[in-house]
Amino acid sequence: MVSEDLNRLSGDIQLIVDGKRLDGRGFDELRPINIKVGVLKRADGSCYLEMGKNKVVAAVYGPREVHPRHLADPVKAVVRYRYSMAPFSVEERKRPGPDRRSIEISKVSREAIEAVVMKELFPRSGIDVFVEVLQADAGTRTACLNAASVALVDAGVPMRGLISSVAVAKVDDILVLDPMKEEDNYGQADIPFAFFIRNDKIESIALLQMDGRVSRDEFKQALEMAKKGAMEIYQMQKEAIKAKYMIESEEVNSDE
Ligand code: ADP
C-alpha cells in the first residue's frame, strides 16, 4: 500500500481549514477554466482546456471510413474514445500506453459522448476522439469530456447537445465541487458526473461513477451541486465555441 493510501485511511490530512478549502475556494466553486477551440491543424476538430491545474487536449477525426473495416456498423457511426495520460502529466513518470484505468475511463467517456453524437446520420463511418492529459490534478476524466465535447462541435459533428462534466467529493464530511488532487486523494468520496445538456437544460446524466461512500441525502446534494457546476461549464463551452466562430467570421469579412 502506498503512503497516499495510508493517509487516506487514517484521514490525517485536514482538507477544510477554518471553513475554507486548501486552495481558498468555496465549497461549490469550480476551479478556473480556460477553453481554446481549434488548436490543432491536422484534426477535424480540437480543443485545449484547463480546469485548475489540469491541462488537456482533445482531437476529433471524422466522420470518416472505419479501419479495420469489419468494425463498421451498417446503420450508424462507430464512436471511439481514447483517454491517455502523458508520462510527464503526473508527479512520478506515468508508464506510457494503456492501463486498466485509462481503458475504463475511455469506455465510460465514450458512452457519455455517444449520448449526444447523432450517430445514425453516418452509417458505416467512424468518429475518433483522442484526449491527452498533459498535466493532471484530479478530475482529468471530467476535463477531457468537456474538451472532447467542444472538439466534436469544432469538427462539425452533428450533436444533440453538449456534455459538461464535473466531480463532487466528500472531504472532512463536507461536499465540495470539482475536487483538486489533495481532495481527491485524501477525501472520503469522489463522484464524477457528466450531463447531456441541450438548450440550457440538463436532459440526462451521461456518466456517474463513485469512489468511496456517501449517504442517500449526501448523494442528492452532490447531484445538485454537480448540476449547478456543469451548467457553469456548459456556458463556458458555448462561449468558447462562439468566440472561435466570431473570429473566423471576422477574418472572412475582412477578406471580402
Ligand atoms: P481523475 O483524474 O478523473 O480524477 P482518478 O480519480 O483516477 O481520475 O485520478 C485522480 C488523480 O490522481 C489524477 O488526476 C492524477 O492527478 C492522479 N493519478 C492518476 N493516475 C496516476 C498515475 N498513474 N500516477 C500518478 N498519479 C496519477
PDB file of C-alpha atoms and ligand atoms in Angstrom:
ATOM      1  CA  MET A   1       0.000   0.000   0.000  1.00  0.00           C
ATOM      2  CA  VAL A   2       1.444   3.383  -0.981  1.00  0.00           C
ATOM      3  CA  SER A   3       1.771   6.123   1.596  1.00  0.00           C
ATOM      4  CA  GLU A   4      -1.060   8.163  -0.035  1.00  0.00           C
ATOM      5  CA  ASP A   5      -3.481   5.303   0.572  1.00  0.00           C
ATOM      6  CA  LEU A   6      -2.383   5.088   4.209  1.00  0.00           C
ATOM      7  CA  ASN A   7      -3.041   8.794   4.643  1.00  0.00           C
ATOM      8  CA  ARG A   8      -6.463   8.382   3.074  1.00  0.00           C
ATOM      9  CA  LEU A   9      -7.334   5.627   5.522  1.00  0.00           C
ATOM     10  CA  SER A  10      -6.010   7.388   8.564  1.00  0.00           C
ATOM     11  CA  GLY A  11      -7.549  10.695   7.427  1.00  0.00           C
ATOM     12  CA  ASP A  12      -4.667  12.642   8.939  1.00  0.00           C
ATOM     13  CA  ILE A  13      -4.755  15.385   6.320  1.00  0.00           C
ATOM     14  CA  GLN A  14      -7.088  18.243   7.114  1.00  0.00           C
ATOM     15  CA  LEU A  15      -8.724  19.428   3.898  1.00  0.00           C
ATOM     16  CA  ILE A  16     -11.036  22.094   5.282  1.00  0.00           C
ATOM     17  CA  VAL A  17      -9.257  24.660   7.435  1.00  0.00           C
ATOM     18  CA  ASP A  18     -11.268  27.446   9.110  1.00  0.00           C
ATOM     19  CA  GLY A  19     -14.230  26.690   6.833  1.00  0.00           C
ATOM     20  CA  LYS A  20     -12.085  27.054   3.677  1.00  0.00           C
ATOM     21  CA  ARG A  21     -10.695  24.623   1.144  1.00  0.00           C
ATOM     22  CA  LEU A  22      -6.913  24.369   0.846  1.00  0.00           C
ATOM     23  CA  ASP A  23      -6.916  26.494  -2.323  1.00  0.00           C
ATOM     24  CA  GLY A  24      -9.308  29.044  -0.801  1.00  0.00           C
ATOM     25  CA  ARG A  25     -12.312  28.046  -2.915  1.00  0.00           C
ATOM     26  CA  GLY A  26     -15.865  27.976  -1.642  1.00  0.00           C
ATOM     27  CA  PHE A  27     -17.437  24.500  -1.333  1.00  0.00           C
ATOM     28  CA  ASP A  28     -19.473  24.910  -4.530  1.00  0.00           C
ATOM     29  CA  GLU A  29     -16.831  26.745  -6.524  1.00  0.00           C
ATOM     30  CA  LEU A  30     -15.209  25.435  -9.717  1.00  0.00           C
ATOM     31  CA  ARG A  31     -11.521  25.805 -10.428  1.00  0.00           C
ATOM     32  CA  PRO A  32     -10.699  28.421 -13.081  1.00  0.00           C
ATOM     33  CA  ILE A  33     -11.489  27.092 -16.566  1.00  0.00           C
ATOM     34  CA  ASN A  34      -9.846  28.139 -19.808  1.00  0.00           C
ATOM     35  CA  ILE A  35     -11.026  26.771 -23.163  1.00  0.00           C
ATOM     36  CA  LYS A  36      -9.459  27.241 -26.576  1.00  0.00           C
ATOM     37  CA  VAL A  37     -11.129  25.817 -29.674  1.00  0.00           C
ATOM     38  CA  GLY A  38      -9.417  24.677 -32.892  1.00  0.00           C
ATOM     39  CA  VAL A  39      -5.830  24.392 -31.657  1.00  0.00           C
ATOM     40  CA  LEU A  40      -4.669  21.526 -33.900  1.00  0.00           C
ATOM     41  CA  LYS A  41      -4.270  21.943 -37.640  1.00  0.00           C
ATOM     42  CA  ARG A  42      -4.437  18.265 -38.575  1.00  0.00           C
ATOM     43  CA  ALA A  43      -7.504  17.228 -36.610  1.00  0.00           C
ATOM     44  CA  ASP A  44     -11.042  17.862 -37.912  1.00  0.00           C
ATOM     45  CA  GLY A  45     -11.873  19.415 -34.556  1.00  0.00           C
ATOM     46  CA  SER A  46      -9.847  20.165 -31.451  1.00  0.00           C
ATOM     47  CA  CYS A  47      -9.894  21.833 -28.066  1.00  0.00           C
ATOM     48  CA  TYR A  48      -7.350  22.721 -25.388  1.00  0.00           C
ATOM     49  CA  LEU A  49      -8.821  23.005 -21.911  1.00  0.00           C
ATOM     50  CA  GLU A  50      -7.501  23.899 -18.465  1.00  0.00           C
ATOM     51  CA  MET A  51      -9.516  23.102 -15.349  1.00  0.00           C
ATOM     52  CA  GLY A  52      -7.424  24.285 -12.439  1.00  0.00           C
ATOM     53  CA  LYS A  53      -4.022  22.674 -12.865  1.00  0.00           C
ATOM     54  CA  ASN A  54      -5.362  20.068 -15.320  1.00  0.00           C
ATOM     55  CA  LYS A  55      -4.249  20.676 -18.891  1.00  0.00           C
ATOM     56  CA  VAL A  56      -5.812  18.510 -21.577  1.00  0.00           C
ATOM     57  CA  VAL A  57      -6.172  18.496 -25.323  1.00  0.00           C
ATOM     58  CA  ALA A  58      -8.853  16.767 -27.405  1.00  0.00           C
ATOM     59  CA  ALA A  59      -8.638  15.906 -31.099  1.00  0.00           C
ATOM     60  CA  VAL A  60     -11.549  14.621 -33.199  1.00  0.00           C
ATOM     61  CA  TYR A  61     -11.341  12.898 -36.573  1.00  0.00           C
ATOM     62  CA  GLY A  62     -14.365  12.056 -38.678  1.00  0.00           C
ATOM     63  CA  PRO A  63     -16.914  11.067 -39.573  1.00  0.00           C
ATOM     64  CA  ARG A  64     -14.560   9.008 -41.750  1.00  0.00           C
ATOM     65  CA  GLU A  65     -14.047   5.483 -43.020  1.00  0.00           C
ATOM     66  CA  VAL A  66     -13.598   2.950 -40.203  1.00  0.00           C
ATOM     67  CA  HIS A  67     -10.423   0.886 -40.010  1.00  0.00           C
ATOM     68  CA  PRO A  68     -10.393  -2.047 -39.592  1.00  0.00           C
ATOM     69  CA  ARG A  69     -13.408  -2.183 -41.936  1.00  0.00           C
ATOM     70  CA  HIS A  70     -15.147  -5.053 -40.117  1.00  0.00           C
ATOM     71  CA  LEU A  71     -15.796  -2.713 -37.166  1.00  0.00           C
ATOM     72  CA  ALA A  72     -18.117  -0.573 -39.312  1.00  0.00           C
ATOM     73  CA  ASP A  73     -21.810  -0.578 -38.400  1.00  0.00           C
ATOM     74  CA  PRO A  74     -24.257  -0.522 -41.352  1.00  0.00           C
ATOM     75  CA  VAL A  75     -26.806   1.636 -39.505  1.00  0.00           C
ATOM     76  CA  LYS A  76     -24.743   4.132 -37.501  1.00  0.00           C
ATOM     77  CA  ALA A  77     -21.335   5.653 -36.927  1.00  0.00           C
ATOM     78  CA  VAL A  78     -18.902   3.904 -34.586  1.00  0.00           C
ATOM     79  CA  VAL A  79     -17.580   6.254 -31.889  1.00  0.00           C
ATOM     80  CA  ARG A  80     -14.134   5.561 -30.426  1.00  0.00           C
ATOM     81  CA  TYR A  81     -12.651   7.433 -27.475  1.00  0.00           C
ATOM     82  CA  ARG A  82      -9.055   7.158 -26.308  1.00  0.00           C
ATOM     83  CA  TYR A  83      -8.047   8.706 -22.978  1.00  0.00           C
ATOM     84  CA  SER A  84      -4.321   8.855 -22.459  1.00  0.00           C
ATOM     85  CA  MET A  85      -2.030  10.394 -19.845  1.00  0.00           C
ATOM     86  CA  ALA A  86       1.341  11.780 -20.887  1.00  0.00           C
ATOM     87  CA  PRO A  87       4.302  10.303 -18.948  1.00  0.00           C
ATOM     88  CA  PHE A  88       5.094  13.823 -17.655  1.00  0.00           C
ATOM     89  CA  SER A  89       1.494  14.607 -16.596  1.00  0.00           C
ATOM     90  CA  VAL A  90       1.819  13.254 -13.051  1.00  0.00           C
ATOM     91  CA  GLU A  91       4.341  13.555 -10.247  1.00  0.00           C
ATOM     92  CA  GLU A  92       6.081  10.270 -10.897  1.00  0.00           C
ATOM     93  CA  ARG A  93       6.574   9.323 -14.543  1.00  0.00           C
ATOM     94  CA  LYS A  94       3.476   7.539 -15.841  1.00  0.00           C
ATOM     95  CA  ARG A  95       4.311   4.435 -17.854  1.00  0.00           C
ATOM     96  CA  PRO A  96       3.188   5.205 -21.423  1.00  0.00           C
ATOM     97  CA  GLY A  97       0.452   3.151 -23.058  1.00  0.00           C
ATOM     98  CA  PRO A  98      -2.983   1.949 -21.971  1.00  0.00           C
ATOM     99  CA  ASP A  99      -3.572   0.591 -18.472  1.00  0.00           C
ATOM    100  CA  ARG A 100      -6.706  -0.603 -16.641  1.00  0.00           C
ATOM    101  CA  ARG A 101      -7.569   2.910 -15.504  1.00  0.00           C
ATOM    102  CA  SER A 102      -7.275   4.539 -18.940  1.00  0.00           C
ATOM    103  CA  ILE A 103      -9.248   1.701 -20.572  1.00  0.00           C
ATOM    104  CA  GLU A 104     -12.040   2.160 -18.022  1.00  0.00           C
ATOM    105  CA  ILE A 105     -12.065   5.961 -18.416  1.00  0.00           C
ATOM    106  CA  SER A 106     -12.104   5.599 -22.220  1.00  0.00           C
ATOM    107  CA  LYS A 107     -15.108   3.255 -22.039  1.00  0.00           C
ATOM    108  CA  VAL A 108     -17.287   5.321 -19.710  1.00  0.00           C
ATOM    109  CA  SER A 109     -16.367   8.546 -21.541  1.00  0.00           C
ATOM    110  CA  ARG A 110     -17.234   7.034 -24.924  1.00  0.00           C
ATOM    111  CA  GLU A 111     -20.620   6.005 -23.550  1.00  0.00           C
ATOM    112  CA  ALA A 112     -21.191   9.579 -22.337  1.00  0.00           C
ATOM    113  CA  ILE A 113     -20.222  11.060 -25.708  1.00  0.00           C
ATOM    114  CA  GLU A 114     -22.427   8.570 -27.568  1.00  0.00           C
ATOM    115  CA  ALA A 115     -25.425  10.076 -25.792  1.00  0.00           C
ATOM    116  CA  VAL A 116     -25.037  13.308 -27.776  1.00  0.00           C
ATOM    117  CA  VAL A 117     -23.474  12.364 -31.124  1.00  0.00           C
ATOM    118  CA  MET A 118     -26.077  11.826 -33.893  1.00  0.00           C
ATOM    119  CA  LYS A 119     -24.523   8.519 -34.935  1.00  0.00           C
ATOM    120  CA  GLU A 120     -27.495   7.460 -37.051  1.00  0.00           C
ATOM    121  CA  LEU A 121     -26.627  10.133 -39.636  1.00  0.00           C
ATOM    122  CA  PHE A 122     -23.338   8.438 -40.546  1.00  0.00           C
ATOM    123  CA  PRO A 123     -23.770   4.705 -41.190  1.00  0.00           C
ATOM    124  CA  ARG A 124     -20.588   2.732 -41.854  1.00  0.00           C
ATOM    125  CA  SER A 125     -18.368   5.593 -40.645  1.00  0.00           C
ATOM    126  CA  GLY A 126     -16.216   6.232 -37.627  1.00  0.00           C
ATOM    127  CA  ILE A 127     -15.743   9.177 -35.282  1.00  0.00           C
ATOM    128  CA  ASP A 128     -12.499   9.071 -33.315  1.00  0.00           C
ATOM    129  CA  VAL A 129     -11.959  11.135 -30.199  1.00  0.00           C
ATOM    130  CA  PHE A 130      -8.458  11.313 -28.713  1.00  0.00           C
ATOM    131  CA  VAL A 131      -7.917  13.027 -25.382  1.00  0.00           C
ATOM    132  CA  GLU A 132      -4.452  13.584 -23.985  1.00  0.00           C
ATOM    133  CA  VAL A 133      -3.746  14.649 -20.420  1.00  0.00           C
ATOM    134  CA  LEU A 134      -0.692  16.922 -20.417  1.00  0.00           C
ATOM    135  CA  GLN A 135      -0.906  17.812 -16.722  1.00  0.00           C
ATOM    136  CA  ALA A 136      -3.085  16.067 -14.136  1.00  0.00           C
ATOM    137  CA  ASP A 137      -4.516  17.378 -10.888  1.00  0.00           C
ATOM    138  CA  ALA A 138      -7.647  15.210 -10.343  1.00  0.00           C
ATOM    139  CA  GLY A 139     -10.781  15.368 -12.433  1.00  0.00           C
ATOM    140  CA  THR A 140      -8.943  14.631 -15.657  1.00  0.00           C
ATOM    141  CA  ARG A 141     -11.796  12.477 -16.977  1.00  0.00           C
ATOM    142  CA  THR A 142     -14.183  15.402 -16.462  1.00  0.00           C
ATOM    143  CA  ALA A 143     -11.791  17.926 -18.054  1.00  0.00           C
ATOM    144  CA  CYS A 144     -11.274  15.588 -21.023  1.00  0.00           C
ATOM    145  CA  LEU A 145     -15.009  15.115 -21.549  1.00  0.00           C
ATOM    146  CA  ASN A 146     -15.522  18.885 -21.530  1.00  0.00           C
ATOM    147  CA  ALA A 147     -12.751  19.283 -24.108  1.00  0.00           C
ATOM    148  CA  ALA A 148     -13.961  16.354 -26.247  1.00  0.00           C
ATOM    149  CA  SER A 149     -17.462  17.751 -26.402  1.00  0.00           C
ATOM    150  CA  VAL A 150     -16.180  21.112 -27.679  1.00  0.00           C
ATOM    151  CA  ALA A 151     -13.789  19.409 -30.151  1.00  0.00           C
ATOM    152  CA  LEU A 152     -16.720  17.419 -31.582  1.00  0.00           C
ATOM    153  CA  VAL A 153     -18.615  20.649 -32.231  1.00  0.00           C
ATOM    154  CA  ASP A 154     -15.460  22.122 -33.776  1.00  0.00           C
ATOM    155  CA  ALA A 155     -15.252  19.088 -36.091  1.00  0.00           C
ATOM    156  CA  GLY A 156     -18.801  19.815 -37.259  1.00  0.00           C
ATOM    157  CA  VAL A 157     -20.143  16.514 -35.927  1.00  0.00           C
ATOM    158  CA  PRO A 158     -23.942  16.853 -35.535  1.00  0.00           C
ATOM    159  CA  MET A 159     -24.768  16.729 -31.827  1.00  0.00           C
ATOM    160  CA  ARG A 160     -27.971  16.685 -29.810  1.00  0.00           C
ATOM    161  CA  GLY A 161     -26.352  18.920 -27.192  1.00  0.00           C
ATOM    162  CA  LEU A 162     -23.141  19.182 -25.197  1.00  0.00           C
ATOM    163  CA  ILE A 163     -21.564  17.045 -22.499  1.00  0.00           C
ATOM    164  CA  SER A 164     -20.494  19.026 -19.443  1.00  0.00           C
ATOM    165  CA  SER A 165     -18.710  17.205 -16.686  1.00  0.00           C
ATOM    166  CA  VAL A 166     -17.562  17.841 -13.119  1.00  0.00           C
ATOM    167  CA  ALA A 167     -16.919  15.798  -9.976  1.00  0.00           C
ATOM    168  CA  VAL A 168     -18.064  16.275  -6.386  1.00  0.00           C
ATOM    169  CA  ALA A 169     -16.005  14.984  -3.462  1.00  0.00           C
ATOM    170  CA  LYS A 170     -16.677  14.447   0.227  1.00  0.00           C
ATOM    171  CA  VAL A 171     -13.838  15.812   2.321  1.00  0.00           C
ATOM    172  CA  ASP A 172     -13.816  16.237   6.091  1.00  0.00           C
ATOM    173  CA  ASP A 173     -17.552  15.293   5.962  1.00  0.00           C
ATOM    174  CA  ILE A 174     -18.298  18.196   3.592  1.00  0.00           C
ATOM    175  CA  LEU A 175     -19.288  18.015  -0.079  1.00  0.00           C
ATOM    176  CA  VAL A 176     -17.077  20.056  -2.392  1.00  0.00           C
ATOM    177  CA  LEU A 177     -17.341  20.752  -6.119  1.00  0.00           C
ATOM    178  CA  ASP A 178     -14.562  19.975  -8.612  1.00  0.00           C
ATOM    179  CA  PRO A 179     -12.005  18.431  -6.209  1.00  0.00           C
ATOM    180  CA  MET A 180      -8.313  19.033  -6.815  1.00  0.00           C
ATOM    181  CA  LYS A 181      -5.633  16.411  -6.223  1.00  0.00           C
ATOM    182  CA  GLU A 182      -5.383  16.645  -2.418  1.00  0.00           C
ATOM    183  CA  GLU A 183      -9.167  16.469  -2.033  1.00  0.00           C
ATOM    184  CA  ASP A 184      -9.384  13.560  -4.458  1.00  0.00           C
ATOM    185  CA  ASN A 185      -6.554  11.628  -2.803  1.00  0.00           C
ATOM    186  CA  TYR A 186      -7.340  12.181   0.844  1.00  0.00           C
ATOM    187  CA  GLY A 187     -11.106  12.726   0.731  1.00  0.00           C
ATOM    188  CA  GLN A 188     -13.799  10.248   1.763  1.00  0.00           C
ATOM    189  CA  ALA A 189     -15.541  10.018  -1.634  1.00  0.00           C
ATOM    190  CA  ASP A 190     -15.202  11.177  -5.225  1.00  0.00           C
ATOM    191  CA  ILE A 191     -18.191  11.239  -7.606  1.00  0.00           C
ATOM    192  CA  PRO A 192     -17.548  12.254 -11.218  1.00  0.00           C
ATOM    193  CA  PHE A 193     -20.685  13.298 -13.144  1.00  0.00           C
ATOM    194  CA  ALA A 194     -21.312  14.191 -16.789  1.00  0.00           C
ATOM    195  CA  PHE A 195     -24.566  15.638 -18.089  1.00  0.00           C
ATOM    196  CA  PHE A 196     -26.168  15.831 -21.510  1.00  0.00           C
ATOM    197  CA  ILE A 197     -27.244  19.487 -21.773  1.00  0.00           C
ATOM    198  CA  ARG A 198     -29.388  20.883 -24.570  1.00  0.00           C
ATOM    199  CA  ASN A 199     -30.739  24.424 -24.927  1.00  0.00           C
ATOM    200  CA  ASP A 200     -29.588  25.405 -21.424  1.00  0.00           C
ATOM    201  CA  LYS A 201     -31.399  22.436 -19.900  1.00  0.00           C
ATOM    202  CA  ILE A 202     -29.983  19.279 -18.337  1.00  0.00           C
ATOM    203  CA  GLU A 203     -31.552  16.354 -20.215  1.00  0.00           C
ATOM    204  CA  SER A 204     -29.872  13.386 -18.541  1.00  0.00           C
ATOM    205  CA  ILE A 205     -26.873  12.006 -16.667  1.00  0.00           C
ATOM    206  CA  ALA A 206     -24.340  10.681 -19.183  1.00  0.00           C
ATOM    207  CA  LEU A 207     -21.712   9.495 -16.693  1.00  0.00           C
ATOM    208  CA  LEU A 208     -21.832   8.711 -13.000  1.00  0.00           C
ATOM    209  CA  GLN A 209     -19.129   6.942 -11.030  1.00  0.00           C
ATOM    210  CA  MET A 210     -18.353   6.756  -7.366  1.00  0.00           C
ATOM    211  CA  ASP A 211     -15.258   6.046  -5.352  1.00  0.00           C
ATOM    212  CA  GLY A 212     -15.901   5.910  -1.589  1.00  0.00           C
ATOM    213  CA  ARG A 213     -19.217   6.186   0.225  1.00  0.00           C
ATOM    214  CA  VAL A 214     -21.868   8.846   0.753  1.00  0.00           C
ATOM    215  CA  SER A 215     -25.348   8.725   2.277  1.00  0.00           C
ATOM    216  CA  ARG A 216     -28.505   8.974   0.153  1.00  0.00           C
ATOM    217  CA  ASP A 217     -29.002  12.611   1.218  1.00  0.00           C
ATOM    218  CA  GLU A 218     -25.399  13.468   0.507  1.00  0.00           C
ATOM    219  CA  PHE A 219     -25.742  11.924  -2.939  1.00  0.00           C
ATOM    220  CA  LYS A 220     -28.798  14.073  -3.692  1.00  0.00           C
ATOM    221  CA  GLN A 221     -26.895  17.138  -2.534  1.00  0.00           C
ATOM    222  CA  ALA A 222     -23.854  16.139  -4.635  1.00  0.00           C
ATOM    223  CA  LEU A 223     -26.058  15.757  -7.709  1.00  0.00           C
ATOM    224  CA  GLU A 224     -27.497  19.250  -7.287  1.00  0.00           C
ATOM    225  CA  MET A 225     -24.035  20.686  -6.743  1.00  0.00           C
ATOM    226  CA  ALA A 226     -22.701  18.929  -9.861  1.00  0.00           C
ATOM    227  CA  LYS A 227     -25.669  20.103 -11.965  1.00  0.00           C
ATOM    228  CA  LYS A 228     -25.005  23.707 -10.992  1.00  0.00           C
ATOM    229  CA  GLY A 229     -21.277  23.355 -11.738  1.00  0.00           C
ATOM    230  CA  ALA A 230     -21.959  21.625 -15.072  1.00  0.00           C
ATOM    231  CA  MET A 231     -24.290  24.445 -16.146  1.00  0.00           C
ATOM    232  CA  GLU A 232     -21.478  26.935 -15.490  1.00  0.00           C
ATOM    233  CA  ILE A 233     -19.094  24.805 -17.569  1.00  0.00           C
ATOM    234  CA  TYR A 234     -21.726  24.494 -20.337  1.00  0.00           C
ATOM    235  CA  GLN A 235     -21.925  28.294 -20.605  1.00  0.00           C
ATOM    236  CA  MET A 236     -18.104  28.486 -20.866  1.00  0.00           C
ATOM    237  CA  GLN A 237     -18.064  25.782 -23.543  1.00  0.00           C
ATOM    238  CA  LYS A 238     -20.682  27.682 -25.551  1.00  0.00           C
ATOM    239  CA  GLU A 239     -18.764  30.950 -25.167  1.00  0.00           C
ATOM    240  CA  ALA A 240     -15.531  29.311 -26.373  1.00  0.00           C
ATOM    241  CA  ILE A 241     -17.264  27.852 -29.442  1.00  0.00           C
ATOM    242  CA  LYS A 242     -18.915  31.196 -30.233  1.00  0.00           C
ATOM    243  CA  ALA A 243     -15.616  33.040 -29.777  1.00  0.00           C
ATOM    244  CA  LYS A 244     -13.942  30.847 -32.390  1.00  0.00           C
ATOM    245  CA  TYR A 245     -16.670  31.404 -34.949  1.00  0.00           C
ATOM    246  CA  MET A 246     -16.764  35.146 -34.269  1.00  0.00           C
ATOM    247  CA  ILE A 247     -13.029  35.334 -35.040  1.00  0.00           C
ATOM    248  CA  GLU A 248     -13.457  33.218 -38.183  1.00  0.00           C
ATOM    249  CA  SER A 249     -16.344  35.291 -39.489  1.00  0.00           C
ATOM    250  CA  GLU A 250     -14.367  38.482 -38.828  1.00  0.00           C
ATOM    251  CA  GLU A 251     -11.483  37.014 -40.848  1.00  0.00           C
ATOM    252  CA  VAL A 252     -13.863  36.090 -43.719  1.00  0.00           C
ATOM    253  CA  ASN A 253     -15.405  39.573 -43.686  1.00  0.00           C
ATOM    254  CA  SER A 254     -12.035  41.294 -43.760  1.00  0.00           C
ATOM    255  CA  ASP A 255     -11.024  39.133 -46.768  1.00  0.00           C
ATOM    256  CA  GLU A 256     -14.074  40.323 -48.741  1.00  0.00           C
TER     257      GLU A 256
HETATM  258  P1  ADP B   1      -9.475  11.659 -12.449  1.00  0.00           P
HETATM  259  O1  ADP B   1      -8.227  12.291 -12.981  1.00  0.00           O
HETATM  260  O2  ADP B   1     -10.550  11.578 -13.475  1.00  0.00           O
HETATM  261  O3  ADP B   1      -9.922  12.279 -11.149  1.00  0.00           O
HETATM  262  P2  ADP B   1      -8.589   9.436 -10.779  1.00  0.00           P
HETATM  263  O4  ADP B   1      -9.530   9.707  -9.669  1.00  0.00           O
HETATM  264  O5  ADP B   1      -8.301   8.003 -11.149  1.00  0.00           O
HETATM  265  O6  ADP B   1      -9.112  10.134 -12.148  1.00  0.00           O
HETATM  266  O7  ADP B   1      -7.197  10.118 -10.519  1.00  0.00           O
HETATM  267  C1  ADP B   1      -7.062  11.262  -9.714  1.00  0.00           C
HETATM  268  C2  ADP B   1      -5.718  11.898  -9.943  1.00  0.00           C
HETATM  269  O8  ADP B   1      -4.696  11.014  -9.489  1.00  0.00           O
HETATM  270  C3  ADP B   1      -5.365  12.172 -11.407  1.00  0.00           C
HETATM  271  O9  ADP B   1      -5.972  13.323 -11.932  1.00  0.00           O
HETATM  272  C4  ADP B   1      -3.869  12.300 -11.291  1.00  0.00           C
HETATM  273  O10 ADP B   1      -3.523  13.576 -10.777  1.00  0.00           O
HETATM  274  C5  ADP B   1      -3.537  11.221 -10.265  1.00  0.00           C
HETATM  275  N1  ADP B   1      -3.158   9.976 -10.958  1.00  0.00           N
HETATM  276  C6  ADP B   1      -3.939   9.137 -11.665  1.00  0.00           C
HETATM  277  N2  ADP B   1      -3.246   8.120 -12.202  1.00  0.00           N
HETATM  278  C7  ADP B   1      -1.962   8.311 -11.824  1.00  0.00           C
HETATM  279  C8  ADP B   1      -0.740   7.604 -12.040  1.00  0.00           C
HETATM  280  N3  ADP B   1      -0.674   6.503 -12.784  1.00  0.00           N
HETATM  281  N4  ADP B   1       0.377   8.116 -11.488  1.00  0.00           N
HETATM  282  C9  ADP B   1       0.338   9.229 -10.722  1.00  0.00           C
HETATM  283  N5  ADP B   1      -0.774   9.942 -10.484  1.00  0.00           N
HETATM  284  C10 ADP B   1      -1.898   9.500 -11.011  1.00  0.00           C
END
